[in-house]
GROMACS .gro file of C-alpha atoms in nm:
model
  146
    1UNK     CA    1   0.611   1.329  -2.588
    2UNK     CA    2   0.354   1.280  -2.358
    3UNK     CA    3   0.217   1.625  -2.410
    4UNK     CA    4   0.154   1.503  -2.757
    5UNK     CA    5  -0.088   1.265  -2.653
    6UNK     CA    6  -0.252   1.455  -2.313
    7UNK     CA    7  -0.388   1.817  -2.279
    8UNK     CA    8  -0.262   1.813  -1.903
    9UNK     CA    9   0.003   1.617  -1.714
   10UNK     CA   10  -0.077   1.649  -1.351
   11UNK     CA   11   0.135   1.519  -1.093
   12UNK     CA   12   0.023   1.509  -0.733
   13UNK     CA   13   0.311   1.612  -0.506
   14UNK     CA   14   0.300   1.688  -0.132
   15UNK     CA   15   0.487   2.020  -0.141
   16UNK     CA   16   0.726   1.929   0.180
   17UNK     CA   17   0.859   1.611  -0.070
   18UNK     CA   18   1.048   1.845  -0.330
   19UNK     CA   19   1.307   1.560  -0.411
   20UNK     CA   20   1.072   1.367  -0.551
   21UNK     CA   21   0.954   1.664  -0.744
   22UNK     CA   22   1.305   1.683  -0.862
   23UNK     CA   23   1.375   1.276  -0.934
   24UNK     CA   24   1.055   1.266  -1.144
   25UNK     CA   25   1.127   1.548  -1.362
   26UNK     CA   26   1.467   1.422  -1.424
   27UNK     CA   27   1.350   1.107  -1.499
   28UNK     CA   28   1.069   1.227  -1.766
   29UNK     CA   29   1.379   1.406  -1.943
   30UNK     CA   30   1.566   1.107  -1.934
   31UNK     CA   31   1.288   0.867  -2.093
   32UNK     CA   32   1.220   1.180  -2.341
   33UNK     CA   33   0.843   1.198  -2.193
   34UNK     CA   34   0.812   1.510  -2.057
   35UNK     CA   35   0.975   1.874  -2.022
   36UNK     CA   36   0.940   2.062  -1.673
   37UNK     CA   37   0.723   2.271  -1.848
   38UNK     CA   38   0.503   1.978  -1.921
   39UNK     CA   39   0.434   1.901  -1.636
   40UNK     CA   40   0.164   2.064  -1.402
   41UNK     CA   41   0.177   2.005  -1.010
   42UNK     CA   42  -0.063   1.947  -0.800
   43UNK     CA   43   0.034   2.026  -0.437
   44UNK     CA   44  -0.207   1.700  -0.310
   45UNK     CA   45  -0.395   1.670   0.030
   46UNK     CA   46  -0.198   1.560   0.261
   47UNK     CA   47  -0.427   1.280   0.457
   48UNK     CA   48  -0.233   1.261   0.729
   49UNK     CA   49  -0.400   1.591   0.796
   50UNK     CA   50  -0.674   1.585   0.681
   51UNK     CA   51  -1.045   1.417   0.900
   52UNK     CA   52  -1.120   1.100   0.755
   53UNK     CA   53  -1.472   1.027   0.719
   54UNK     CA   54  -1.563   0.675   0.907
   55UNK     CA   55  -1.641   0.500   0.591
   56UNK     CA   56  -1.292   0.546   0.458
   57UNK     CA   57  -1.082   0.231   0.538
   58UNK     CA   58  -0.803   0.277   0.308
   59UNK     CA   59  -0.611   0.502   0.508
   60UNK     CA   60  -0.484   0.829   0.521
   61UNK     CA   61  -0.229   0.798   0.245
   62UNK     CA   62  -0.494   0.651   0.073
   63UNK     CA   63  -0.751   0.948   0.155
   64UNK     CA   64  -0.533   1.221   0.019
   65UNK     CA   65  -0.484   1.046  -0.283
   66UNK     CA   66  -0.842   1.020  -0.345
   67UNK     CA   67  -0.900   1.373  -0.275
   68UNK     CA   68  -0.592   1.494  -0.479
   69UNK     CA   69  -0.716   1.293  -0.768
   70UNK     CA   70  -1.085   1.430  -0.742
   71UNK     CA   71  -0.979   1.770  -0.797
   72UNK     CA   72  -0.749   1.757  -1.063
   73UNK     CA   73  -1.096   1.590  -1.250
   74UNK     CA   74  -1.273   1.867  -1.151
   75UNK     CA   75  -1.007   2.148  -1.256
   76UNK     CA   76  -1.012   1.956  -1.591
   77UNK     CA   77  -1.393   1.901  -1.620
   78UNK     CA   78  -1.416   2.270  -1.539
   79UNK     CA   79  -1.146   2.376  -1.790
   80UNK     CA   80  -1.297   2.152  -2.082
   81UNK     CA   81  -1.032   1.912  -2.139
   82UNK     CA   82  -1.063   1.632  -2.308
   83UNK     CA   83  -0.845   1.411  -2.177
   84UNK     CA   84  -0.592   1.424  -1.832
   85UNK     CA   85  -0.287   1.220  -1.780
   86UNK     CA   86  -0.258   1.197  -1.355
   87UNK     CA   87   0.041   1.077  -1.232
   88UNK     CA   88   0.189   1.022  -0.844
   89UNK     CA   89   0.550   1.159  -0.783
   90UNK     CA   90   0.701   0.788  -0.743
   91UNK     CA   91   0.599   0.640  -1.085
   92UNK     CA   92   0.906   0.463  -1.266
   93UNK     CA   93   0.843   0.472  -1.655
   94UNK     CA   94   0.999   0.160  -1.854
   95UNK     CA   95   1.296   0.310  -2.049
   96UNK     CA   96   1.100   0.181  -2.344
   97UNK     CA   97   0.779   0.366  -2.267
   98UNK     CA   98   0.841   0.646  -2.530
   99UNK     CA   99   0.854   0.408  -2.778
  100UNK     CA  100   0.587   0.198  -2.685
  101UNK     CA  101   0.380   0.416  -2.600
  102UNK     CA  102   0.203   0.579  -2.925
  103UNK     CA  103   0.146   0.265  -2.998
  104UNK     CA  104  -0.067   0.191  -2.697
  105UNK     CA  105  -0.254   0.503  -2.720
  106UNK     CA  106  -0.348   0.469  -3.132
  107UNK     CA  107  -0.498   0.149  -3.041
  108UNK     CA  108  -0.772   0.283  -2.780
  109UNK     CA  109  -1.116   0.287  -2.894
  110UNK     CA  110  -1.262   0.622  -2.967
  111UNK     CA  111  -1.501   0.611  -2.627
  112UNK     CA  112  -1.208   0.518  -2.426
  113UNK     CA  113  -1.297   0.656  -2.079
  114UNK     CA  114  -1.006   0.546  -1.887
  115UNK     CA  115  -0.644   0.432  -1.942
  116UNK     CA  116  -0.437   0.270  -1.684
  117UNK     CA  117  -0.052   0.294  -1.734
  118UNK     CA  118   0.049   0.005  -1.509
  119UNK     CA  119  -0.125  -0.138  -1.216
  120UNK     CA  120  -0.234  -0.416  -0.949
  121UNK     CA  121  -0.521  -0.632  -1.116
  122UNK     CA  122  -0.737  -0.760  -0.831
  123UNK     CA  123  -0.915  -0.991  -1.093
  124UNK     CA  124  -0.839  -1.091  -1.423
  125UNK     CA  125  -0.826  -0.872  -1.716
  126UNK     CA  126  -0.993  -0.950  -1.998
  127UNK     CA  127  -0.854  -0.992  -2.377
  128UNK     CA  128  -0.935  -0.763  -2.673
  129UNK     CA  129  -0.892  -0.701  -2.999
  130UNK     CA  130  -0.569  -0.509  -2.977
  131UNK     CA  131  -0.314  -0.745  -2.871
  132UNK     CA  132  -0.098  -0.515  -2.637
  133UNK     CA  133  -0.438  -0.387  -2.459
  134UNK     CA  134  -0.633  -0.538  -2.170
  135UNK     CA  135  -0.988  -0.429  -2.071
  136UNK     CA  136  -0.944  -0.407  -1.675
  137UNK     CA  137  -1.217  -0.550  -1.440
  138UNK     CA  138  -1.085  -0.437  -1.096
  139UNK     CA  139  -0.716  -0.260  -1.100
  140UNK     CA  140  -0.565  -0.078  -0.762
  141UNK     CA  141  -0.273   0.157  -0.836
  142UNK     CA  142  -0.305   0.517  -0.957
  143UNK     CA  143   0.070   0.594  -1.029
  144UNK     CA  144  -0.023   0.642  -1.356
  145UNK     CA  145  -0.337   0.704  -1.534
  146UNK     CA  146  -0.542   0.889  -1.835
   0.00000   0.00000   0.00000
């Protein structure tokens, strides 16, 4: 279902964590999102590892994240996609998500540039015209996002 929607589902995984590789694809069967074969993986940088620069205050976690996330946009700037749904190995999908979903998606504009599937907003969203979409200001959170 999701694959009808995105030309790449990537989810960033640190290898060593393989049961969360293996709760996430059993959940996207059972909300009727995704197939293994769906899904891409993205073995992500493990920060922990990894030399922070001094700027970075968000943490290692945090840093690997960032990095993981970077290239997967690059991979899919350099393959041409047009769109790329990025995903973390813990996001939880509401059992009505395939359902609600299309719905969601139809009513993006056409110059949409980002699409958050969930997340922390640091300040207050603003309305639009589509009654089940908020334009975000300032959202944390990248469990889920096109």
């Amino acid at each position: 279902m999701l694959a009808d929607h995105f030309e790449r589902i990537a989810v960033i995984s640190l290898p060593a964590r393989s049961e969360r590789r293996l709760r996430l694809g059993t959940h996207l069967q059972k909300r009727r999102l995704a197939q293994d074969s769906d899904i891409t993986w993205f073995n992500a940088v493990n920060g922990h590892q990894a030399q922070l620069p001094i700027w970075w205050k968000a943490g290692p976690g945090g840093w690997g994240c960032h990095q993981s996330q970077l290239q997967l946009i690059r991979e899919a700037r350099k393959d041409k996609l047009h769109n790329l749904l990025i995903l973390e190995d813990d996001v939880i999908f509401h059992q009505d998500t395939a359902r609600q979903l299309p719905r969601y998606l139809d009513s993006l504009p056409n110059d949409w540039m980002q699409f958050y599937l969930g997340g922390q907003h640091l300040v207050p969203p603003l309305p639009t015209e589509h009654p089940h979409l908020l334009r975000a200001r300032n959202i944390n959170r990248t469990h889920a996002y096109a």
